[in-house]
Amino acid sequence: MYTESDIANLRAVIKNSKRAVFFGGAGVSTESGIPDFRSRDGLYSQKYKYPPETMLSSEFFWSHTQEFYDFYREKMLVTDVSPNAAHYKLAEWEREGHIAAVVTQNIDGLHQKAGSKNVFELHGSIYRNFCTKCKMPFPVQRIQKGKGIPRCACGGIVKPDVVLYGEPLDENVLDGAVKAIRAADNLIIGGTSLNVYPAAALVDYFRGENVVVINKGAPAKDMRGVTFIDGKIGEVFSQI
Ligand code: NAD
């Protein structure tokens, strides 16, 4: 658990920040009702024929396209959810000039829904989809409503613009995220196990003053010297 003084410290860091970066993951959206991977109620604890990392791999997409879409539609393609206090606070701090950028591993678009403008989506977004043959964009609603493998008018298979395991990150997004973290005065990390690479390595580019981690349980990475607040990020942020 955390104390009043943890909240006061975080408040001071945010208030004194002029270009902080928030780096987050699936835990930021659990309070909106989207399961993460590694929590007790996360996708790893649910019984599937294959682990989520297999079903969300590029290899699986091409070899088991129908099974990929069955899982993706049921578990990843969540659009009827709202941002929670964590998303809203980050958008507010950006407007107030404390946060320069949000770097997220999430694909759910909730930071933008909450009003954040400068968002680096390391793993892409469920809201962008395109034909793998002719590159035409494809509306997300048509993927949601359909049952089979979504196909473009040209016959090509449609793929979500999400970075599957085994695929490289988008160079421009990566470059923007690294630049923002390098220039940040403070780094706030939250709702991520820091297990997924190369995303988790980006926090090593930070050269600023304070690192504050808000997470349920300690992340996988050795984070000596950082301030760690063990709690739910929406609940913690709503007290700032
Ligand atoms: P993860 O599941 O590996 O880790 C989530 C971490 O957040 C855990 O340490 C968990 O204890 C913590 N957590 C859960 N709820 C929290 C809360 N309310 N407040 C604070 N901490 C909380 O997630 P990851 O590190 O992001 O890596 C998994 C990969 O799968 C990433 O690429 C991720 O984006 C993707 N994914 C995305 C979504 C999404 O877009 N919402 C959902 C599931 C997985």
Coordinates of N, CA and C and ligand atoms in Angstrom, one line a residue:
M1 N 0.8 -1.2 0.0 CA 0.0 0.0 0.0 C 0.9 1.3 0.0
Y2 N 0.2 2.4 -0.1 CA 1.0 3.7 -0.1 C 0.5 4.6 1.0
T3 N 1.3 5.6 1.2 CA 1.0 6.5 2.3 C 0.6 7.9 1.8
E4 N 0.2 8.8 2.7 CA -0.1 10.2 2.3 C 1.1 10.9 1.8
S5 N 2.3 10.5 2.4 CA 3.5 11.2 1.9 C 3.9 10.7 0.5
D6 N 3.5 9.5 0.1 CA 3.8 9.0 -1.3 C 3.0 9.9 -2.2
I7 N 1.7 10.2 -1.9 CA 0.8 11.0 -2.7 C 1.4 12.4 -2.8
A8 N 1.8 13.0 -1.6 CA 2.4 14.3 -1.6 C 3.6 14.4 -2.4
N9 N 4.5 13.4 -2.4 CA 5.7 13.4 -3.2 C 5.4 13.4 -4.7
L10 N 4.4 12.5 -5.1 CA 4.0 12.5 -6.5 C 3.4 13.8 -6.9
R11 N 2.6 14.4 -6.1 CA 2.0 15.7 -6.4 C 3.1 16.7 -6.6
A12 N 4.1 16.7 -5.8 CA 5.2 17.7 -5.9 C 6.0 17.5 -7.3
V13 N 6.2 16.2 -7.6 CA 6.9 15.9 -8.8 C 6.1 16.4 -10.0
I14 N 4.8 16.1 -10.0 CA 4.0 16.5 -11.2 C 4.0 18.1 -11.3
K15 N 3.7 18.7 -10.1 CA 3.6 20.2 -10.1 C 4.9 20.9 -10.6
N16 N 6.0 20.3 -10.3 CA 7.3 20.9 -10.7 C 7.7 20.5 -12.1
S17 N 7.0 19.6 -12.7 CA 7.4 19.1 -14.0 C 7.0 20.1 -15.1
K18 N 7.9 20.2 -16.1 CA 7.6 21.1 -17.2 C 7.5 20.3 -18.5
R19 N 8.1 19.1 -18.5 CA 8.1 18.2 -19.7 C 8.3 16.8 -19.3
A20 N 7.5 16.4 -18.3 CA 7.5 15.0 -17.8 C 7.0 14.1 -18.9
V21 N 7.4 12.8 -18.9 CA 6.8 11.8 -19.7 C 6.1 10.7 -18.9
F22 N 5.0 10.3 -19.3 CA 4.3 9.1 -18.7 C 4.5 7.9 -19.6
F23 N 5.1 6.8 -19.0 CA 5.3 5.6 -19.7 C 4.4 4.5 -19.1
G24 N 3.4 4.0 -19.9 CA 2.5 3.1 -19.3 C 2.2 1.8 -20.1
G25 N 1.4 1.0 -19.5 CA 1.0 -0.3 -20.1 C -0.5 -0.7 -19.8
A26 N -0.7 -2.0 -19.9 CA -2.1 -2.5 -19.8 C -2.7 -2.2 -18.5
G27 N -1.9 -2.1 -17.4 CA -2.5 -1.8 -16.1 C -3.2 -0.4 -16.0
V28 N -2.9 0.5 -16.9 CA -3.5 1.8 -16.9 C -5.0 1.6 -17.3
S29 N -5.3 0.6 -18.1 CA -6.7 0.4 -18.6 C -7.5 -0.6 -17.8
T30 N -6.9 -1.3 -16.8 CA -7.7 -2.3 -16.1 C -8.9 -1.6 -15.3
E31 N -8.7 -0.4 -14.9 CA -9.8 0.3 -14.1 C -10.9 0.8 -15.1
S32 N -10.6 0.6 -16.4 CA -11.7 0.9 -17.4 C -12.4 -0.4 -17.8
G33 N -11.9 -1.5 -17.2 CA -12.5 -2.8 -17.5 C -11.8 -3.7 -18.6
I34 N -10.6 -3.3 -19.0 CA -9.9 -4.1 -20.0 C -8.9 -4.9 -19.3
P35 N -8.9 -6.2 -19.4 CA -7.9 -7.0 -18.6 C -6.5 -6.8 -19.1
D36 N -5.5 -6.9 -18.2 CA -4.1 -6.8 -18.7 C -3.7 -8.3 -19.0
F37 N -2.4 -8.5 -19.1 CA -1.8 -9.8 -19.4 C -1.5 -10.5 -18.1
R38 N -0.8 -9.8 -17.1 CA -0.1 -10.6 -16.1 C -0.8 -10.5 -14.7
S39 N -1.9 -9.7 -14.5 CA -2.5 -9.7 -13.2 C -3.3 -11.0 -13.0
R40 N -3.8 -11.1 -11.7 CA -4.5 -12.3 -11.4 C -5.7 -12.6 -12.3
D41 N -6.4 -11.5 -12.7 CA -7.5 -11.6 -13.6 C -7.1 -11.4 -15.1
G42 N -5.8 -11.3 -15.3 CA -5.3 -11.0 -16.6 C -5.5 -12.2 -17.6
L43 N -5.2 -11.9 -18.8 CA -5.4 -12.9 -19.9 C -4.6 -14.1 -19.7
Y44 N -3.4 -14.0 -19.0 CA -2.6 -15.2 -18.8 C -3.3 -16.2 -17.9
S45 N -4.2 -15.7 -17.0 CA -4.8 -16.6 -16.1 C -6.1 -17.2 -16.7
Q46 N -6.5 -16.8 -17.8 CA -7.7 -17.3 -18.4 C -7.2 -18.5 -19.3
K47 N -8.1 -19.5 -19.4 CA -7.7 -20.7 -20.2 C -8.0 -20.6 -21.7
Y48 N -6.9 -20.5 -22.4 CA -7.0 -20.5 -23.8 C -6.1 -21.7 -24.4
K49 N -6.4 -22.1 -25.6 CA -5.6 -23.2 -26.2 C -4.1 -22.8 -26.3
Y50 N -3.9 -21.5 -26.5 CA -2.5 -21.0 -26.7 C -2.3 -19.8 -25.7
P51 N -1.1 -19.5 -25.3 CA -0.9 -18.3 -24.5 C -1.1 -17.0 -25.3
P52 N -1.6 -15.9 -24.7 CA -1.8 -14.7 -25.5 C -0.7 -14.2 -26.4
E53 N 0.6 -14.4 -25.9 CA 1.7 -14.0 -26.7 C 1.8 -14.8 -28.0
T54 N 1.3 -16.1 -28.0 CA 1.3 -16.9 -29.2 C 0.2 -16.4 -30.1
M55 N -1.0 -16.2 -29.5 CA -2.1 -15.8 -30.4 C -1.9 -14.4 -30.9
L56 N -1.1 -13.5 -30.3 CA -0.8 -12.2 -30.8 C 0.5 -12.1 -31.5
S57 N 0.9 -13.2 -32.0 CA 2.2 -13.1 -32.8 C 1.9 -13.1 -34.3
S58 N 2.9 -12.5 -35.0 CA 2.8 -12.4 -36.4 C 2.7 -13.8 -37.1
E59 N 3.4 -14.7 -36.6 CA 3.4 -16.1 -37.1 C 2.0 -16.7 -37.0
F60 N 1.4 -16.5 -35.8 CA 0.0 -17.0 -35.6 C -1.0 -16.3 -36.5
F61 N -0.8 -15.0 -36.7 CA -1.7 -14.2 -37.5 C -1.8 -14.8 -38.9
W62 N -0.6 -15.2 -39.4 CA -0.6 -15.7 -40.8 C -0.9 -17.2 -40.9
S63 N -0.6 -18.0 -39.8 CA -0.9 -19.4 -39.9 C -2.3 -19.8 -39.4
H64 N -2.8 -19.0 -38.4 CA -4.1 -19.3 -37.8 C -5.0 -18.1 -37.9
T65 N -5.2 -17.5 -39.0 CA -5.8 -16.2 -39.1 C -7.2 -16.2 -38.5
Q66 N -8.0 -17.2 -38.7 CA -9.4 -17.2 -38.1 C -9.3 -17.3 -36.6
E67 N -8.4 -18.1 -36.0 CA -8.3 -18.2 -34.5 C -7.7 -16.9 -34.0
F68 N -6.8 -16.3 -34.7 CA -6.3 -14.9 -34.3 C -7.5 -14.0 -34.1
Y69 N -8.4 -13.9 -35.2 CA -9.5 -13.0 -35.1 C -10.5 -13.3 -34.1
D70 N -10.7 -14.6 -33.8 CA -11.7 -15.0 -32.7 C -11.2 -14.4 -31.4
F71 N -9.9 -14.6 -31.1 CA -9.3 -14.1 -29.8 C -9.3 -12.6 -29.8
Y72 N -8.8 -12.0 -30.9 CA -8.7 -10.6 -31.1 C -10.0 -9.9 -30.9
R73 N -11.0 -10.4 -31.6 CA -12.4 -9.7 -31.4 C -12.9 -9.8 -30.0
E74 N -12.7 -11.0 -29.4 CA -13.2 -11.2 -28.0 C -12.5 -10.4 -27.0
K75 N -11.1 -10.3 -27.1 CA -10.3 -9.8 -25.9 C -9.6 -8.5 -26.2
M76 N -9.3 -8.2 -27.4 CA -8.4 -7.0 -27.7 C -9.3 -5.9 -28.3
L77 N -10.2 -6.2 -29.1 CA -11.0 -5.2 -29.8 C -12.1 -4.7 -29.0
V78 N -11.7 -3.9 -28.0 CA -12.7 -3.4 -27.0 C -12.9 -1.9 -27.3
T79 N -14.1 -1.5 -27.7 CA -14.2 -0.1 -28.1 C -15.3 0.6 -27.2
D80 N -16.2 -0.2 -26.5 CA -17.3 0.3 -25.7 C -16.8 0.6 -24.3
V81 N -15.6 1.1 -24.1 CA -15.2 1.4 -22.7 C -14.8 2.9 -22.7
S82 N -14.7 3.4 -21.4 CA -14.4 4.8 -21.2 C -13.1 4.9 -20.5
P83 N -12.4 6.1 -20.7 CA -11.1 6.3 -20.0 C -11.4 6.3 -18.5
N84 N -10.4 6.1 -17.6 CA -10.6 6.2 -16.2 C -9.8 7.4 -15.7
A85 N -9.8 7.6 -14.4 CA -9.1 8.7 -13.8 C -7.7 8.9 -14.2
A86 N -7.0 7.8 -14.4 CA -5.6 7.9 -14.8 C -5.4 8.6 -16.2
H87 N -6.3 8.1 -17.1 CA -6.2 8.7 -18.5 C -6.6 10.2 -18.4
Y88 N -7.7 10.5 -17.6 CA -8.1 11.9 -17.6 C -7.1 12.8 -16.9
K89 N -6.5 12.4 -15.8 CA -5.5 13.2 -15.1 C -4.3 13.5 -16.1
L90 N -3.8 12.5 -16.8 CA -2.7 12.7 -17.7 C -3.0 13.7 -18.8
A91 N -4.3 13.7 -19.3 CA -4.7 14.7 -20.3 C -4.7 16.1 -19.6
E92 N -5.2 16.2 -18.4 CA -5.2 17.4 -17.7 C -3.8 18.0 -17.5
W93 N -2.9 17.1 -17.0 CA -1.5 17.6 -16.8 C -0.8 18.0 -18.1
E94 N -1.2 17.4 -19.2 CA -0.6 17.8 -20.5 C -1.2 19.2 -20.8
R95 N -2.5 19.5 -20.6 CA -3.0 20.8 -20.9 C -2.4 21.9 -20.0
E96 N -2.1 21.5 -18.7 CA -1.5 22.4 -17.8 C 0.0 22.6 -18.0
G97 N 0.6 21.9 -18.9 CA 2.0 22.1 -19.2 C 3.0 21.3 -18.4
H98 N 2.5 20.3 -17.7 CA 3.4 19.4 -16.8 C 3.9 18.2 -17.6
I99 N 3.0 17.6 -18.4 CA 3.4 16.4 -19.1 C 3.6 16.7 -20.6
A100 N 4.7 16.3 -21.1 CA 5.0 16.6 -22.6 C 4.5 15.5 -23.5
A101 N 4.5 14.2 -23.0 CA 4.1 13.1 -23.8 C 3.7 11.9 -23.0
V102 N 2.8 11.1 -23.6 CA 2.4 9.8 -23.0 C 3.0 8.8 -24.0
V103 N 3.8 7.9 -23.4 CA 4.3 6.7 -24.2 C 3.6 5.5 -23.7
T104 N 2.8 4.9 -24.6 CA 2.0 3.8 -24.1 C 2.2 2.5 -24.9
Q105 N 2.1 1.4 -24.2 CA 2.2 0.1 -24.9 C 0.8 -0.4 -25.2
N106 N -0.3 0.4 -24.8 CA -1.6 0.0 -25.0 C -2.1 0.3 -26.5
I107 N -3.1 -0.5 -26.9 CA -3.6 -0.3 -28.2 C -5.1 0.1 -28.2
D108 N -5.6 0.5 -27.0 CA -7.0 0.8 -26.8 C -7.5 2.2 -27.1
G109 N -6.6 3.1 -27.4 CA -6.9 4.5 -27.7 C -7.5 5.3 -26.6
L110 N -7.4 4.8 -25.4 CA -8.1 5.5 -24.3 C -7.4 6.8 -23.9
H111 N -6.1 7.0 -24.1 CA -5.5 8.2 -23.8 C -6.0 9.4 -24.7
Q112 N -6.2 9.0 -25.9 CA -6.7 10.1 -26.9 C -8.2 10.3 -26.5
K113 N -8.9 9.3 -26.2 CA -10.4 9.5 -25.8 C -10.5 10.5 -24.6
A114 N -9.5 10.4 -23.7 CA -9.5 11.3 -22.5 C -9.0 12.7 -22.8
G115 N -8.4 12.9 -24.0 CA -8.0 14.2 -24.4 C -6.5 14.4 -24.5
S116 N -5.7 13.4 -24.3 CA -4.2 13.5 -24.5 C -3.9 13.7 -25.9
K117 N -3.0 14.6 -26.3 CA -2.7 14.9 -27.7 C -1.4 14.3 -28.1
N118 N -0.4 14.4 -27.3 CA 0.9 13.8 -27.7 C 1.1 12.4 -27.2
V119 N 0.6 11.5 -27.9 CA 0.6 10.1 -27.5 C 1.4 9.2 -28.4
F120 N 2.4 8.5 -27.9 CA 3.2 7.6 -28.8 C 2.7 6.2 -28.5
E121 N 2.0 5.6 -29.5 CA 1.5 4.3 -29.3 C 2.5 3.3 -29.8
L122 N 3.3 2.8 -28.9 CA 4.4 1.9 -29.3 C 3.9 0.6 -30.0
H123 N 2.7 0.2 -29.6 CA 2.2 -1.1 -30.2 C 1.0 -0.9 -31.1
G124 N 0.8 0.3 -31.5 CA -0.2 0.6 -32.5 C -1.6 0.8 -31.9
S125 N -2.6 0.6 -32.7 CA -4.0 1.0 -32.3 C -5.0 0.1 -32.9
I126 N -6.0 -0.4 -32.1 CA -7.1 -1.2 -32.7 C -7.9 -0.4 -33.7
Y127 N -7.8 1.0 -33.6 CA -8.7 1.8 -34.4 C -8.1 2.0 -35.8
R128 N -6.9 1.5 -36.1 CA -6.4 1.6 -37.5 C -6.2 0.2 -38.0
N129 N -6.7 0.0 -39.2 CA -6.7 -1.4 -39.8 C -6.5 -1.2 -41.3
F130 N -5.7 -2.1 -41.9 CA -5.5 -1.9 -43.3 C -5.4 -3.2 -44.1
C131 N -5.5 -3.1 -45.4 CA -5.4 -4.3 -46.2 C -3.9 -4.7 -46.4
T132 N -3.6 -5.9 -46.2 CA -2.2 -6.3 -46.3 C -1.7 -6.3 -47.8
K133 N -2.7 -6.3 -48.7 CA -2.3 -6.4 -50.1 C -2.2 -5.0 -50.8
C134 N -3.4 -4.2 -50.6 CA -3.4 -2.9 -51.3 C -3.2 -1.7 -50.4
K135 N -3.1 -2.0 -49.0 CA -2.8 -1.0 -48.0 C -4.0 -0.1 -47.7
M136 N -5.2 -0.3 -48.3 CA -6.3 0.5 -48.0 C -6.8 0.4 -46.6
P137 N -7.1 1.6 -46.0 CA -7.6 1.5 -44.6 C -9.0 0.7 -44.6
F138 N -9.3 0.1 -43.4 CA -10.5 -0.7 -43.3 C -11.2 -0.3 -42.0
P139 N -12.5 0.0 -42.0 CA -13.1 0.5 -40.7 C -13.2 -0.5 -39.6
V140 N -12.9 -0.1 -38.4 CA -12.8 -1.0 -37.2 C -14.2 -1.6 -37.0
Q141 N -15.3 -0.9 -37.3 CA -16.6 -1.4 -37.0 C -16.9 -2.6 -37.9
R142 N -16.3 -2.7 -39.1 CA -16.6 -3.8 -40.0 C -15.9 -5.1 -39.5
I143 N -14.7 -4.8 -38.8 CA -14.0 -6.0 -38.2 C -14.9 -6.5 -37.0
Q144 N -15.4 -5.5 -36.2 CA -16.2 -5.9 -35.0 C -17.4 -6.6 -35.4
K145 N -18.1 -6.2 -36.4 CA -19.4 -6.7 -36.8 C -19.3 -8.1 -37.5
G146 N -18.2 -8.3 -38.2 CA -18.0 -9.5 -39.0 C -17.6 -10.7 -38.1
K147 N -17.6 -11.9 -38.7 CA -17.3 -13.1 -37.9 C -16.0 -13.7 -38.4
G148 N -15.9 -13.7 -39.8 CA -14.8 -14.5 -40.4 C -13.5 -13.6 -40.4
I149 N -12.7 -14.0 -41.4 CA -11.5 -13.2 -41.6 C -11.8 -11.9 -42.4
P150 N -11.6 -10.7 -41.9 CA -12.0 -9.5 -42.7 C -11.1 -9.4 -43.9
R151 N -11.8 -9.1 -45.0 CA -11.1 -9.0 -46.3 C -11.5 -7.7 -47.0
C152 N -10.5 -7.1 -47.6 CA -10.7 -5.9 -48.4 C -11.4 -6.2 -49.7
A153 N -11.9 -5.1 -50.4 CA -12.6 -5.3 -51.6 C -11.7 -6.0 -52.7
C154 N -10.4 -5.8 -52.5 CA -9.4 -6.3 -53.4 C -9.1 -7.8 -53.1
G155 N -9.7 -8.3 -52.0 CA -9.4 -9.7 -51.7 C -8.4 -9.9 -50.6
G156 N -7.6 -8.9 -50.4 CA -6.5 -9.0 -49.4 C -7.0 -9.2 -48.0
I157 N -6.2 -9.8 -47.1 CA -6.6 -10.0 -45.7 C -6.3 -8.7 -45.0
V158 N -7.2 -8.3 -44.1 CA -7.1 -7.1 -43.4 C -6.4 -7.4 -42.1
K159 N -5.4 -6.5 -41.7 CA -4.7 -6.6 -40.5 C -4.8 -5.4 -39.6
P160 N -5.0 -5.6 -38.3 CA -5.0 -4.4 -37.4 C -3.6 -3.8 -37.4
D161 N -3.5 -2.5 -37.3 CA -2.2 -1.8 -37.2 C -1.7 -1.9 -35.7
V162 N -1.6 -3.1 -35.3 CA -1.0 -3.3 -33.9 C 0.3 -4.2 -34.1
V163 N 1.2 -3.9 -33.3 CA 2.5 -4.6 -33.4 C 2.4 -5.9 -32.8
L164 N 2.4 -7.0 -33.6 CA 2.3 -8.3 -33.1 C 3.7 -8.8 -32.6
Y165 N 3.7 -9.8 -31.7 CA 5.0 -10.3 -31.3 C 5.7 -10.8 -32.5
G166 N 7.0 -10.5 -32.6 CA 7.8 -10.9 -33.8 C 7.9 -9.8 -34.8
E167 N 7.1 -8.7 -34.6 CA 7.2 -7.6 -35.6 C 8.0 -6.4 -35.0
P168 N 8.6 -5.6 -35.8 CA 9.4 -4.5 -35.2 C 8.4 -3.3 -34.9
L169 N 8.9 -2.5 -34.0 CA 8.1 -1.3 -33.7 C 8.2 -0.3 -34.8
D170 N 7.2 0.6 -35.0 CA 7.3 1.6 -36.0 C 8.4 2.6 -35.7
E171 N 9.3 2.8 -36.7 CA 10.5 3.7 -36.4 C 10.2 5.1 -36.0
N172 N 9.2 5.7 -36.6 CA 8.9 7.1 -36.3 C 8.3 7.2 -34.8
V173 N 7.5 6.2 -34.5 CA 6.9 6.3 -33.1 C 8.0 6.0 -32.1
L174 N 8.9 5.1 -32.4 CA 10.0 4.8 -31.5 C 10.9 6.0 -31.3
D175 N 11.2 6.6 -32.4 CA 12.1 7.8 -32.4 C 11.5 8.9 -31.6
G176 N 10.2 9.2 -31.8 CA 9.5 10.2 -31.0 C 9.5 9.9 -29.6
A177 N 9.2 8.7 -29.2 CA 9.1 8.3 -27.8 C 10.5 8.4 -27.1
V178 N 11.6 8.0 -27.8 CA 12.9 8.1 -27.3 C 13.3 9.6 -27.1
K179 N 13.0 10.4 -28.0 CA 13.3 11.8 -27.9 C 12.6 12.5 -26.7
A180 N 11.3 12.1 -26.6 CA 10.5 12.7 -25.5 C 11.1 12.2 -24.1
I181 N 11.5 11.0 -24.0 CA 12.0 10.4 -22.7 C 13.4 11.0 -22.5
R182 N 14.2 11.2 -23.5 CA 15.5 11.8 -23.3 C 15.4 13.2 -22.8
A183 N 14.4 13.9 -23.3 CA 14.2 15.4 -22.9 C 13.4 15.6 -21.7
A184 N 12.9 14.5 -21.1 CA 11.9 14.6 -20.0 C 12.7 15.1 -18.7
D185 N 12.0 16.0 -17.9 CA 12.6 16.3 -16.6 C 12.2 15.3 -15.5
N186 N 11.0 14.7 -15.7 CA 10.7 13.6 -14.7 C 10.0 12.5 -15.5
L187 N 10.1 11.3 -15.0 CA 9.5 10.1 -15.7 C 8.5 9.4 -14.7
I188 N 7.3 9.3 -15.2 CA 6.3 8.6 -14.4 C 5.9 7.3 -15.1
I189 N 6.1 6.2 -14.4 CA 5.8 4.9 -15.1 C 4.6 4.3 -14.3
G190 N 3.7 3.7 -15.1 CA 2.6 3.1 -14.4 C 1.9 2.0 -15.1
G191 N 1.4 1.0 -14.4 CA 0.5 0.0 -15.0 C 1.2 -0.9 -16.0
T192 N 2.5 -1.2 -15.8 CA 3.2 -2.0 -16.7 C 4.2 -2.9 -15.9
S193 N 4.2 -4.2 -16.4 CA 5.1 -5.2 -15.7 C 6.6 -4.9 -16.2
L194 N 6.7 -4.1 -17.3 CA 8.0 -3.9 -17.9 C 8.7 -5.2 -18.3
N195 N 7.8 -6.1 -18.9 CA 8.3 -7.4 -19.3 C 8.4 -7.5 -20.8
V196 N 7.8 -6.5 -21.5 CA 7.7 -6.6 -23.0 C 8.8 -5.7 -23.6
Y197 N 9.7 -6.4 -24.3 CA 10.8 -5.6 -25.0 C 10.5 -5.5 -26.5
P198 N 11.0 -4.5 -27.2 CA 11.9 -3.5 -26.7 C 11.3 -2.4 -25.9
A199 N 9.9 -2.3 -25.8 CA 9.3 -1.2 -25.2 C 9.9 -0.9 -23.8
A200 N 10.0 -1.9 -23.0 CA 10.5 -1.7 -21.6 C 11.9 -1.0 -21.5
A201 N 12.7 -1.2 -22.5 CA 14.0 -0.7 -22.5 C 14.0 0.8 -22.7
L202 N 12.9 1.4 -23.2 CA 12.9 2.8 -23.5 C 13.1 3.7 -22.2
V203 N 12.7 3.2 -21.1 CA 12.8 4.0 -19.9 C 14.3 4.2 -19.5
D204 N 15.2 3.4 -20.1 CA 16.6 3.6 -19.8 C 17.2 4.9 -20.5
Y205 N 16.4 5.4 -21.4 CA 16.9 6.7 -22.1 C 16.7 7.9 -21.2
F206 N 16.0 7.7 -20.0 CA 15.7 8.9 -19.2 C 16.9 9.4 -18.5
R207 N 17.1 10.7 -18.5 CA 18.3 11.3 -17.9 C 17.9 12.4 -16.9
G208 N 16.6 12.5 -16.6 CA 16.1 13.7 -15.8 C 16.3 13.4 -14.3
E209 N 15.4 14.1 -13.6 CA 15.5 14.1 -12.1 C 14.9 12.9 -11.4
N210 N 13.6 12.8 -11.4 CA 12.9 11.7 -10.6 C 12.2 10.7 -11.5
V211 N 12.2 9.4 -11.0 CA 11.4 8.4 -11.6 C 10.4 8.0 -10.6
V212 N 9.1 8.0 -10.9 CA 8.1 7.5 -9.9 C 7.3 6.4 -10.6
V213 N 7.2 5.3 -10.0 CA 6.5 4.1 -10.5 C 5.2 3.9 -9.7
I214 N 4.1 3.9 -10.4 CA 2.8 3.6 -9.7 C 2.3 2.3 -10.4
N215 N 2.3 1.2 -9.6 CA 2.0 -0.1 -10.1 C 1.4 -1.0 -9.0
K216 N 0.6 -1.9 -9.4 CA 0.1 -3.0 -8.5 C 1.2 -4.0 -8.5
G217 N 2.1 -4.0 -7.5 CA 3.2 -5.0 -7.4 C 4.4 -4.4 -8.2
A218 N 5.6 -4.8 -7.8 CA 6.8 -4.2 -8.4 C 6.9 -4.7 -9.9
P219 N 7.3 -3.9 -10.8 CA 7.6 -4.3 -12.2 C 8.8 -5.2 -12.2
A220 N 9.0 -5.9 -13.3 CA 10.0 -6.9 -13.5 C 11.4 -6.3 -13.5
K221 N 11.5 -5.1 -14.0 CA 12.8 -4.5 -14.1 C 13.4 -4.1 -12.8
D222 N 14.7 -4.1 -12.7 CA 15.4 -3.6 -11.5 C 15.3 -2.1 -11.5
M223 N 14.6 -1.5 -10.5 CA 14.3 -0.1 -10.5 C 14.9 0.5 -9.3
R224 N 16.1 0.2 -8.9 CA 16.7 0.8 -7.7 C 16.8 2.3 -7.9
G225 N 16.5 3.0 -6.8 CA 16.6 4.4 -6.8 C 15.4 5.2 -7.3
V226 N 14.3 4.4 -7.6 CA 13.1 5.1 -8.0 C 12.1 5.1 -6.9
T227 N 11.1 6.0 -6.9 CA 10.1 6.0 -5.9 C 9.0 5.1 -6.4
F228 N 8.6 4.1 -5.6 CA 7.6 3.1 -6.0 C 6.3 3.3 -5.2
I229 N 5.2 3.5 -5.8 CA 3.9 3.6 -5.2 C 3.1 2.3 -5.6
D230 N 2.9 1.5 -4.6 CA 2.2 0.2 -4.9 C 0.7 0.4 -4.7
G231 N 0.0 0.6 -5.9 CA -1.4 0.8 -5.8 C -2.0 0.9 -7.2
K232 N -3.3 1.2 -7.2 CA -4.1 1.3 -8.5 C -3.9 2.7 -9.0
I233 N -3.5 2.8 -10.2 CA -3.0 4.1 -10.8 C -4.2 5.1 -10.9
G234 N -5.4 4.6 -11.2 CA -6.5 5.6 -11.3 C -6.8 6.1 -9.9
E235 N -6.8 5.2 -9.0 CA -7.1 5.7 -7.6 C -6.0 6.6 -7.1
V236 N -4.7 6.3 -7.4 CA -3.6 7.2 -6.9 C -3.7 8.6 -7.6
F237 N -3.9 8.5 -8.9 CA -3.9 9.8 -9.7 C -5.1 10.7 -9.3
S238 N -6.2 10.1 -8.9 CA -7.4 10.9 -8.6 C -7.2 11.7 -7.3
Q239 N -6.1 11.3 -6.6 CA -5.8 12.0 -5.3 C -4.9 13.2 -5.5
I240 N -4.4 13.3 -6.8 CA -3.4 14.4 -7.0 C -4.1 15.7 -7.5
Ligands
NAD1 P1 1.2 -6.6 -18.2 O1 -0.1 -7.3 -18.2 O2 2.4 -7.3 -18.4 O3 1.4 -5.8 -16.8 C1 0.4 -5.0 -16.3 C2 0.9 -4.5 -14.9 O4 0.0 -3.5 -14.5 C3 1.1 -5.6 -13.9 O5 2.3 -5.4 -13.2 C4 -0.2 -5.3 -13.0 O6 0.1 -5.7 -11.6 C5 -0.3 -3.8 -13.1 N1 -1.7 -3.3 -12.9 C6 -2.8 -3.9 -13.2 N2 -3.9 -3.0 -12.9 C7 -3.3 -1.9 -12.4 C8 -3.8 -0.7 -11.9 N3 -5.1 -0.5 -11.9 N4 -3.0 0.2 -11.4 C9 -1.6 0.0 -11.4 N5 -1.1 -1.1 -11.9 C10 -1.9 -2.1 -12.4 O7 1.1 -5.3 -19.2 P2 2.2 -4.6 -20.1 O8 3.4 -4.4 -19.2 O9 1.5 -3.4 -20.7 O10 2.6 -5.6 -21.2 C11 1.6 -6.4 -21.9 C12 1.5 -6.2 -23.4 O11 0.2 -6.4 -23.9 C13 1.7 -4.7 -23.8 O12 2.1 -4.7 -25.1 C14 0.3 -4.2 -23.6 O13 0.1 -3.0 -24.1 C15 -0.5 -5.3 -24.3 N6 -1.9 -5.2 -23.8 C16 -2.6 -4.1 -24.0 C17 -3.9 -4.0 -23.5 C18 -4.6 -2.6 -23.8 O14 -4.4 -2.0 -24.8 N7 -5.5 -2.2 -22.8 C19 -4.5 -5.0 -22.7 C20 -3.7 -6.2 -22.5 C21 -2.4 -6.3 -23.0

